[in-house]
Short mmCIF file of C-alpha atoms and ligand atoms in Angstrom, two decimals:
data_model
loop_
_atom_site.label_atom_id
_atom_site.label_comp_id
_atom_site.label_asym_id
_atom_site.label_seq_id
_atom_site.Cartn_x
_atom_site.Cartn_y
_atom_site.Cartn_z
CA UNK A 1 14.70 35.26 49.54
CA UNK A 2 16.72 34.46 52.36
CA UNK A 3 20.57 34.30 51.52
CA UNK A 4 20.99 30.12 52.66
CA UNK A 5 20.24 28.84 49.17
CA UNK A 6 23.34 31.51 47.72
CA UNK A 7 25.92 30.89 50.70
CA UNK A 8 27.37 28.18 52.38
CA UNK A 9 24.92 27.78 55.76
CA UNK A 10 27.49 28.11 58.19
CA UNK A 11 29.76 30.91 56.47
CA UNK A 12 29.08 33.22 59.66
CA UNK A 13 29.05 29.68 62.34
CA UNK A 14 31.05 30.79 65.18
CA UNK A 15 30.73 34.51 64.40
CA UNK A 16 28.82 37.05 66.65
CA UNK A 17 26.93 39.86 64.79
CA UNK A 18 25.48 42.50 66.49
CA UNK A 19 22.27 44.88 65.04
CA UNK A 20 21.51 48.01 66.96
CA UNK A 21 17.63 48.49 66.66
CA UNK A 22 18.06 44.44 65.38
CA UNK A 23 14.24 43.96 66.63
CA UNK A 24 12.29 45.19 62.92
CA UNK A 25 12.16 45.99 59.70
CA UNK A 26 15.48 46.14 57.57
CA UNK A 27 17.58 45.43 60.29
CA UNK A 28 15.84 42.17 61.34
CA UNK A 29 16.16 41.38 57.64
CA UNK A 30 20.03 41.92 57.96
CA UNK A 31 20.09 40.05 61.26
CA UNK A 32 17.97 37.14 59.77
CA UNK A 33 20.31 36.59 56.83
CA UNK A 34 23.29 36.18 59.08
CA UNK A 35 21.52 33.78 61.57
CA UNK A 36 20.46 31.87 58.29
CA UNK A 37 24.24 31.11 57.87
CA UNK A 38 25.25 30.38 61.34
CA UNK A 39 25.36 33.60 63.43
CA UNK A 40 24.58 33.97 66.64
CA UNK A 41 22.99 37.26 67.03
CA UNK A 42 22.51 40.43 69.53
CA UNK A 43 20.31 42.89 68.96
CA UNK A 44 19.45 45.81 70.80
CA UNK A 45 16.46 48.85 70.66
CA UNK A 46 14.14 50.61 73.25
CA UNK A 47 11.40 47.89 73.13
CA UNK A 48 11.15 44.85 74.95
CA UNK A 49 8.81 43.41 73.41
CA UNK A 50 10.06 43.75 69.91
CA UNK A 51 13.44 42.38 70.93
CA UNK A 52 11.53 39.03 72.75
CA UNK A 53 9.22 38.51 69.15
CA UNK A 54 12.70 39.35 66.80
CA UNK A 55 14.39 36.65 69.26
CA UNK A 56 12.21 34.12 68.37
CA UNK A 57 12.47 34.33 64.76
CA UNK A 58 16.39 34.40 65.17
CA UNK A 59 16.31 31.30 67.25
CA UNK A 60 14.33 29.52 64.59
CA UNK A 61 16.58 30.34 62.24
CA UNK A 62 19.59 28.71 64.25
CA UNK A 63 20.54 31.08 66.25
CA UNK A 64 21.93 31.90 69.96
CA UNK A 65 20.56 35.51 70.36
CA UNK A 66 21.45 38.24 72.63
CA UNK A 67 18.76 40.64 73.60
CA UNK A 68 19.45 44.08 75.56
CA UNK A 69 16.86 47.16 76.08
CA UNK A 70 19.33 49.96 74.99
CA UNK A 71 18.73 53.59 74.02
CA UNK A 72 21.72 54.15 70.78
CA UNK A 73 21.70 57.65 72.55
CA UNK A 74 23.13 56.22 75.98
CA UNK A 75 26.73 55.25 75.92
CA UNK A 76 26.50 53.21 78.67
CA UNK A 77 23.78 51.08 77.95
CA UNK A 78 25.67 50.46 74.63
CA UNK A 79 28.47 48.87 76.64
CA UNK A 80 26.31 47.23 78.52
CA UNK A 81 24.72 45.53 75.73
CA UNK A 82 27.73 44.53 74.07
CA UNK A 83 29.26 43.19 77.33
CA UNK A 84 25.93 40.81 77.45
CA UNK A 85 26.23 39.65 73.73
CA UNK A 86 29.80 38.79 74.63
CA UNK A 87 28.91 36.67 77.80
CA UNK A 88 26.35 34.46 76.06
CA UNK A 89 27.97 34.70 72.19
CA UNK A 90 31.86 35.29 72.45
CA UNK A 91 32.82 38.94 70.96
CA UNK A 92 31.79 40.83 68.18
CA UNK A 93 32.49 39.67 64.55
CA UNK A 94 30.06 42.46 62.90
CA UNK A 95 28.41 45.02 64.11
CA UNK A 96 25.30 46.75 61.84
CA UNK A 97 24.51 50.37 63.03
CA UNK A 98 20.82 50.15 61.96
CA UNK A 99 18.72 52.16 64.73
CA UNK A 100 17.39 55.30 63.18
CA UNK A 101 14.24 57.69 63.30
CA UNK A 102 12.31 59.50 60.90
CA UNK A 103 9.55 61.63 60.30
CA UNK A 104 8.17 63.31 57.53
CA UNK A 105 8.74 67.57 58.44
CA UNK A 106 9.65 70.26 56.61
CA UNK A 107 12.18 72.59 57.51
CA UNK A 108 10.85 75.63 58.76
CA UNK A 109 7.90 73.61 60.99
CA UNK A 110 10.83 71.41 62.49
CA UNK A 111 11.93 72.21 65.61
CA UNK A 112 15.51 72.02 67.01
CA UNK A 113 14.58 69.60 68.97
CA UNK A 114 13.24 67.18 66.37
CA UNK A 115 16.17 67.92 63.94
CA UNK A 116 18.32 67.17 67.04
CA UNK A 117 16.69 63.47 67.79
CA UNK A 118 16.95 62.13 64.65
CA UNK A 119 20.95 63.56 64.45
CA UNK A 120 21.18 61.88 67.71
CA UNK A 121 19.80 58.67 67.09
CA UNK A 122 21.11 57.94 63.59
CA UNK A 123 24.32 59.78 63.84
CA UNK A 124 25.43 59.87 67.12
CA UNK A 125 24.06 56.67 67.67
CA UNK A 126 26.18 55.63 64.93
CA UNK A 127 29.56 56.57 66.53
CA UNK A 128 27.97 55.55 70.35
CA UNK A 129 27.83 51.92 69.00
CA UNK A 130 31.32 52.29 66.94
CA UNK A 131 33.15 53.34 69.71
CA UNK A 132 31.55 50.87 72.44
CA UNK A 133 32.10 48.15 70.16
CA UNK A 134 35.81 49.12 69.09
CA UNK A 135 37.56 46.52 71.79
CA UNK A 136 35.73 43.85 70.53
CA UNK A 137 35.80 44.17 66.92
CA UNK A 138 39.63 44.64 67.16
CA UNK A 139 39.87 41.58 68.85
CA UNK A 140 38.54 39.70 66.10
CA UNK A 141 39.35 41.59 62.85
CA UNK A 142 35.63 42.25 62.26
CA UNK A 143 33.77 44.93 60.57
CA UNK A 144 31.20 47.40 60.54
CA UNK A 145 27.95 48.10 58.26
CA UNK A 146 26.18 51.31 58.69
CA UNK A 147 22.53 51.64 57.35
CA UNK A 148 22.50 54.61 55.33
CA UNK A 149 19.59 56.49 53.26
CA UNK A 150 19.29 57.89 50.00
CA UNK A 151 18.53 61.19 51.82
CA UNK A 152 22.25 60.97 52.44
CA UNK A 153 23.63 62.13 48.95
CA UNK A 154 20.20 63.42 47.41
CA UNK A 155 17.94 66.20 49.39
CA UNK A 156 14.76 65.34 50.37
CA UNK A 157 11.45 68.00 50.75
CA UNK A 158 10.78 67.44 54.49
CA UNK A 159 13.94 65.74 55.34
CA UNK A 160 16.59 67.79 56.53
CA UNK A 161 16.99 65.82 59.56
CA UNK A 162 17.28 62.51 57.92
CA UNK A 163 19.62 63.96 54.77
CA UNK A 164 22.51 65.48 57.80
CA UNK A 165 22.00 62.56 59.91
CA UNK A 166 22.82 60.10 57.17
CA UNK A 167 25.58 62.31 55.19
CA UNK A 168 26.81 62.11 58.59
CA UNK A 169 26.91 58.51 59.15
CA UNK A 170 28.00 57.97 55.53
CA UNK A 171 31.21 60.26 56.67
CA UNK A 172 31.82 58.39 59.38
CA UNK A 173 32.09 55.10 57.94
CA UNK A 174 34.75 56.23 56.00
CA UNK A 175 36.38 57.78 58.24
CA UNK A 176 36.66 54.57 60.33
CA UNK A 177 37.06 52.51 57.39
CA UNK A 178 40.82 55.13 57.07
CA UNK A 179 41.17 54.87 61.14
CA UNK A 180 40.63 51.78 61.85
CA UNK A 181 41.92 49.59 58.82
CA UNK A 182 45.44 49.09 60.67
CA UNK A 183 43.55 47.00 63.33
CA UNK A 184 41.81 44.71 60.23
CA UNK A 185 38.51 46.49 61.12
CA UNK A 186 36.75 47.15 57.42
CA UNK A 187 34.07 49.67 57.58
CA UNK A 188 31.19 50.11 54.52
CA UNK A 189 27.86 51.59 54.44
CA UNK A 190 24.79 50.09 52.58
CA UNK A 191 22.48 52.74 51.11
CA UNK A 192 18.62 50.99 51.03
CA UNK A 193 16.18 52.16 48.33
CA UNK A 194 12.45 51.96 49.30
CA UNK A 195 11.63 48.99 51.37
CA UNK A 196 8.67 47.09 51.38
CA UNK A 197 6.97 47.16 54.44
CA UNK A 198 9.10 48.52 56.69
CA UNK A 199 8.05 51.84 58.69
CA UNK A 200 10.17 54.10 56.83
CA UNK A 201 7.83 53.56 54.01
CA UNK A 202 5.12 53.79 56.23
CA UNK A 203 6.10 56.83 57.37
CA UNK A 204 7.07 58.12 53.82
CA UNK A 205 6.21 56.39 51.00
CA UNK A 206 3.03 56.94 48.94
CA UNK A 207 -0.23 56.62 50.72
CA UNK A 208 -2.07 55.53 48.04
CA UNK A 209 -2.26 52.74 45.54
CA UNK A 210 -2.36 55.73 42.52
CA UNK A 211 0.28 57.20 44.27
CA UNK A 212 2.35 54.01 45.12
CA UNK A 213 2.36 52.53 41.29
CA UNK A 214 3.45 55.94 39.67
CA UNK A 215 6.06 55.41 42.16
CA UNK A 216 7.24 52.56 41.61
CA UNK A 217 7.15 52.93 37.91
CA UNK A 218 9.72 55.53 38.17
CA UNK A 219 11.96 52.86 39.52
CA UNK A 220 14.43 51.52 37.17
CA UNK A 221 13.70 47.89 38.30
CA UNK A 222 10.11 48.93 38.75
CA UNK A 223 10.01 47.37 42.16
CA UNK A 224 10.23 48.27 45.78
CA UNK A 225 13.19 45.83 47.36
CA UNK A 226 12.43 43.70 50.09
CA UNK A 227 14.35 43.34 53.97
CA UNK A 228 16.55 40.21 52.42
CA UNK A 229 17.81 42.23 49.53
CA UNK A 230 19.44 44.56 51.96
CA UNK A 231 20.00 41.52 54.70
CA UNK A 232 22.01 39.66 51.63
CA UNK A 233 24.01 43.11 50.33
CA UNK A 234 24.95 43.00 54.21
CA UNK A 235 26.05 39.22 53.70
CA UNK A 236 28.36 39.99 51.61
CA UNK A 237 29.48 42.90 52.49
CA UNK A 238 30.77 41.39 55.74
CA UNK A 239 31.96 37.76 54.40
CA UNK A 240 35.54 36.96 53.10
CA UNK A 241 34.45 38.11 49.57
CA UNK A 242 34.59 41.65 50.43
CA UNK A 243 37.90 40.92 52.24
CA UNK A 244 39.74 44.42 50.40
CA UNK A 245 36.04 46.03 50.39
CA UNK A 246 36.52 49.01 53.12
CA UNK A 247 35.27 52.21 53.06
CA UNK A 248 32.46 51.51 50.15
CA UNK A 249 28.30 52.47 50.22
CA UNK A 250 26.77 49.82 48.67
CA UNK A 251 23.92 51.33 47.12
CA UNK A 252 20.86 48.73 46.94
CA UNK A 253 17.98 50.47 45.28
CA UNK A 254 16.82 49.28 42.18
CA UNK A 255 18.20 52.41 40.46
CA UNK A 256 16.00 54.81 42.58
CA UNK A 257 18.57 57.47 43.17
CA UNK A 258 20.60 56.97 39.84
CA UNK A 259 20.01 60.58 37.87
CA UNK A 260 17.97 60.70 35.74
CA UNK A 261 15.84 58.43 37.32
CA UNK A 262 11.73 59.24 38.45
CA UNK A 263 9.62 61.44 37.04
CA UNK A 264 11.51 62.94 33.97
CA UNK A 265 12.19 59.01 32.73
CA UNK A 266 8.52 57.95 33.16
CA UNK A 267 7.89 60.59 30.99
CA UNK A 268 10.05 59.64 28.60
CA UNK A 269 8.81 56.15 28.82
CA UNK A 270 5.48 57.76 27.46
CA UNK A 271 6.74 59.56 24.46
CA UNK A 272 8.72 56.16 23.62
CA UNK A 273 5.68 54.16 23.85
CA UNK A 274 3.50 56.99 21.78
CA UNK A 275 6.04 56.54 19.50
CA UNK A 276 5.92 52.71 19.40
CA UNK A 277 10.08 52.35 20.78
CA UNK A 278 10.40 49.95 23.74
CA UNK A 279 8.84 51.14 27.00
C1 HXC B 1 7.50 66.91 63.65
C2 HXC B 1 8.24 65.59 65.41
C3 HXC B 1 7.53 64.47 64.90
C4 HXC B 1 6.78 64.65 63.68
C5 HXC B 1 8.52 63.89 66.72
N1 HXC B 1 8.83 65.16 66.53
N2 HXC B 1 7.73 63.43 65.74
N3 HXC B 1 8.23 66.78 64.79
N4 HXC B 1 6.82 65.87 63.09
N5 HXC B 1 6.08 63.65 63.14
C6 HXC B 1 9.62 66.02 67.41
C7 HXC B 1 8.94 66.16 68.76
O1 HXC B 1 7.92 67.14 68.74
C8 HXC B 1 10.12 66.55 69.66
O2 HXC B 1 10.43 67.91 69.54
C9 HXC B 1 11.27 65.79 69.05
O3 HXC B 1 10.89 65.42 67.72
C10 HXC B 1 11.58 64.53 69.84
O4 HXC B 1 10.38 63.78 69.94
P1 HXC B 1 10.25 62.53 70.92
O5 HXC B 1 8.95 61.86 70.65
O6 HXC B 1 10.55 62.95 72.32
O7 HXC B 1 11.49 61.68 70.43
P2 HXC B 1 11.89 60.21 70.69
O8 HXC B 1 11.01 59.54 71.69
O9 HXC B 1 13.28 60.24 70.96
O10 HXC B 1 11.53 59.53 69.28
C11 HXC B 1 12.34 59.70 68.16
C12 HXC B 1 11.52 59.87 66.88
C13 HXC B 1 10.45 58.76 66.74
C14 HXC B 1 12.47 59.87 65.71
C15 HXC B 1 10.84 61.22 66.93
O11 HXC B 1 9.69 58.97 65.57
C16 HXC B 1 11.04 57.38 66.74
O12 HXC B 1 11.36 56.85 67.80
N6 HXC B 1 11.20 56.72 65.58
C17 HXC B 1 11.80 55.36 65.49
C18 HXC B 1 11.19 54.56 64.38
C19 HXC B 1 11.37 55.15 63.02
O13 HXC B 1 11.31 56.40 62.85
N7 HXC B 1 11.55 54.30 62.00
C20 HXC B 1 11.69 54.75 60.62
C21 HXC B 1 13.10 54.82 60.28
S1 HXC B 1 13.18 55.21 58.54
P3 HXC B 1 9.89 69.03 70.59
O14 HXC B 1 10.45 70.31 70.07
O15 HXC B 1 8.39 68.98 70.53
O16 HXC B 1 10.44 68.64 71.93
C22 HXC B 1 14.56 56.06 58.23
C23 HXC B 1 14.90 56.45 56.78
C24 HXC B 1 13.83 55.99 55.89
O17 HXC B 1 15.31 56.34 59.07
C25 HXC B 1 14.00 56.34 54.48
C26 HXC B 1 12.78 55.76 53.73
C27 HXC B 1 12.76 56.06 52.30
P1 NAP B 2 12.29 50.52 61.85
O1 NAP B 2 11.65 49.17 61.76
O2 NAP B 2 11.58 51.56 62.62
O3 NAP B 2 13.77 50.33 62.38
C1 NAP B 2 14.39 51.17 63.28
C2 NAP B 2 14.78 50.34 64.50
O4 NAP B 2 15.61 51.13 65.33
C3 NAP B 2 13.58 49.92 65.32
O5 NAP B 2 13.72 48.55 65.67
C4 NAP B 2 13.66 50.80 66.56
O6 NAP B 2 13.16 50.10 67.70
C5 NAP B 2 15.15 51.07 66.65
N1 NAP B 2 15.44 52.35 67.28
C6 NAP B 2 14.89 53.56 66.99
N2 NAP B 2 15.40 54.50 67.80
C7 NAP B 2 16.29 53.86 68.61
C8 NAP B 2 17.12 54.29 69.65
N3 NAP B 2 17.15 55.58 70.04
N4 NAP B 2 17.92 53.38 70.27
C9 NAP B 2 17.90 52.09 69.90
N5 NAP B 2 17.10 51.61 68.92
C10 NAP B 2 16.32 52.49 68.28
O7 NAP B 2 12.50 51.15 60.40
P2 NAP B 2 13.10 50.64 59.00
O8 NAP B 2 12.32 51.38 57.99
O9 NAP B 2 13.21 49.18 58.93
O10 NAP B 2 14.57 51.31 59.03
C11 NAP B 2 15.72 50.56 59.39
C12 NAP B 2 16.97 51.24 58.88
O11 NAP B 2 16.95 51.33 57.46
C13 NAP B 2 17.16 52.65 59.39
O12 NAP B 2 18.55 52.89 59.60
C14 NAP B 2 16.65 53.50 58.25
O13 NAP B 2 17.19 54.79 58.27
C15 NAP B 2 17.14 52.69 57.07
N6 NAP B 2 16.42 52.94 55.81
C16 NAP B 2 15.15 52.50 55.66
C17 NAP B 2 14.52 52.62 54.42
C18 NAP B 2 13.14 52.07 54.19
O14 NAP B 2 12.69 51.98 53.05
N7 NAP B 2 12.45 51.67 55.22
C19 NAP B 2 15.19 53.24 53.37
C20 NAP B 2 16.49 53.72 53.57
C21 NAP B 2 17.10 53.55 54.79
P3 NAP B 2 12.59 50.84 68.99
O15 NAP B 2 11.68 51.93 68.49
O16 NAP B 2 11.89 49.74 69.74
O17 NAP B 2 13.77 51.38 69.73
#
């Protein structure tokens, strides 16, 4: 559910948020969420198209939106993008480093080239969009979000790339969150569990239904989460109640990644349930 029944509508009016790769999935969640309470929005990514179809559900929503084609991996289109989001929305309040790329490969069929465009795109990326941002966001106090991945803190068969990338990333929100506090910029990370229909899960998650349901069964809330459960953890995250939050990964995954957690508990489950104990 969209956070405007939780919040007051216009706790982000007047603020500008910016969401690299803003035009699907979890990051047009997160964008939607803060245009449901007031935000004007810019978005960037490498498709035009996306970014004209994610503009029109932002303006429905409320919203003045910003839209700029703009590789994460080019500094200068960066700048350029933030330079038009502060022309037609005033400067940066929040900025959500959400582009990223995956693929399912494991280690020894990678090639150094693959390994090196998902580093580049999530992590470098990451910092690209930091750093272009910086004069803005110290202008107004803001803050930064960084989408982050399970891969991050727990390895992955087939996803070596993702795992540095995002262990990266996850390092260098805190390491902005220590550098840039003096200015009033806070700096947090929020760590998505399996999301429902978003390409990551297409391009990972179970393929099919068998598959999918022992899956989910393994999670403790037995449940994939949706876009707005990450769009209203980055809500938060960047309102006045997390004023003293810096440096933090909000983990939002139903459990998936707590020990102890998957196979090993559903089996567990089973011998409880043979033995008639709450399943
Ligand atoms: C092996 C692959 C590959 C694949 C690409 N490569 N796809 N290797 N398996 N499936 C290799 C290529 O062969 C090439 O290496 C290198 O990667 C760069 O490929 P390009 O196509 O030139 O890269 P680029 O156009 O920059 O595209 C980046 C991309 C692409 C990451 C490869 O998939 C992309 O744009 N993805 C964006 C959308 C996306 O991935 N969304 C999901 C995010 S989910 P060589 O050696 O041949 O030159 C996520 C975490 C999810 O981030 C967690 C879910 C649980
Ligand atoms: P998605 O829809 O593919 O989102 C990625 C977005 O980034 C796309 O809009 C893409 O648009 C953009 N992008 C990719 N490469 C870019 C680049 N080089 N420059 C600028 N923009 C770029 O996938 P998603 O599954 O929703 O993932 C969104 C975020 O959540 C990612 O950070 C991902 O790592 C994280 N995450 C997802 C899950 C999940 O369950 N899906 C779980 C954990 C973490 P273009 O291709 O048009 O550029």
């Amino acid at each position: 559910m969209i956070v405007r029944e939780h919040f007051p509508s216009d706790l982000f009016s007047g603020k500008t948020v910016f969401v690299t790769g803003g035009g699907s999935g979890i990051n047009l969640g997160v964008a939607r969420n803060f245009a449901a309470l007031g935000a004007d929005v810019g978005i960037c990514g490498r498709t035009e198209s996306r970014l004209e179809s994610a503009r029109s559900e932002l303006e429905e929503l409320g919203a003045s939106v910003s839209t700029t084609v703009a590789d994460v991996r080019d500094y200068d289109a960066l700048v350029d993008a933030f330079d038009n989001a502060r022309e037609a929305l005033g400067p940066i309040d929040v900025l959500v480093c959400g582009a990223a790329g995956n693929f399912l490969a494991p280690a020894e069929e990678m090639s150094a080239n693959g390994f090196k465009a998902v580093v580049d795109i999530d992590l470098l990326g990451s910092f690209n969009a930091a750093r272009a941002a910086f004069e803005q966001l110290r202008e107004t106090r803001g803050c930064l979000l960084f989408i982050s991945a399970g891969q991050a803190s727990v390895p992955h068969i087939a996803q070596a790339h993702c795992g540095a990338a995002k262990a990266g990333v996850d390092n260098l929100m805190r390491n902005l969150a220590l550098e840039w506090g003096r200015y009033g910029i806070r700096s947090n990370g929020i760590v998505p569990g399996p999301i429902e229909g978003t390409e990551g899960m297409k391009r990972l998650g179970p393929d099919d239904p068998e598959a999918r349901a022992r899956f989910t069964s393994a999670i403790p809330l037995a449940r994939y989460g949706t876009v707005d459960d990450i769009g209203q953890a980055a809500v938060f995250l960047a309102s006045p109640l997390a004023a003293y939050v810096t440096g933090a990964l909000l983990v939002v995954d139903g459990g998936t990644y707590l020990p102890g957690s998957g196979l090993l508990a559903h089996r567990v489950q089973r011998a409880m349930a043979a033995a008639g104990g709450d399943e």
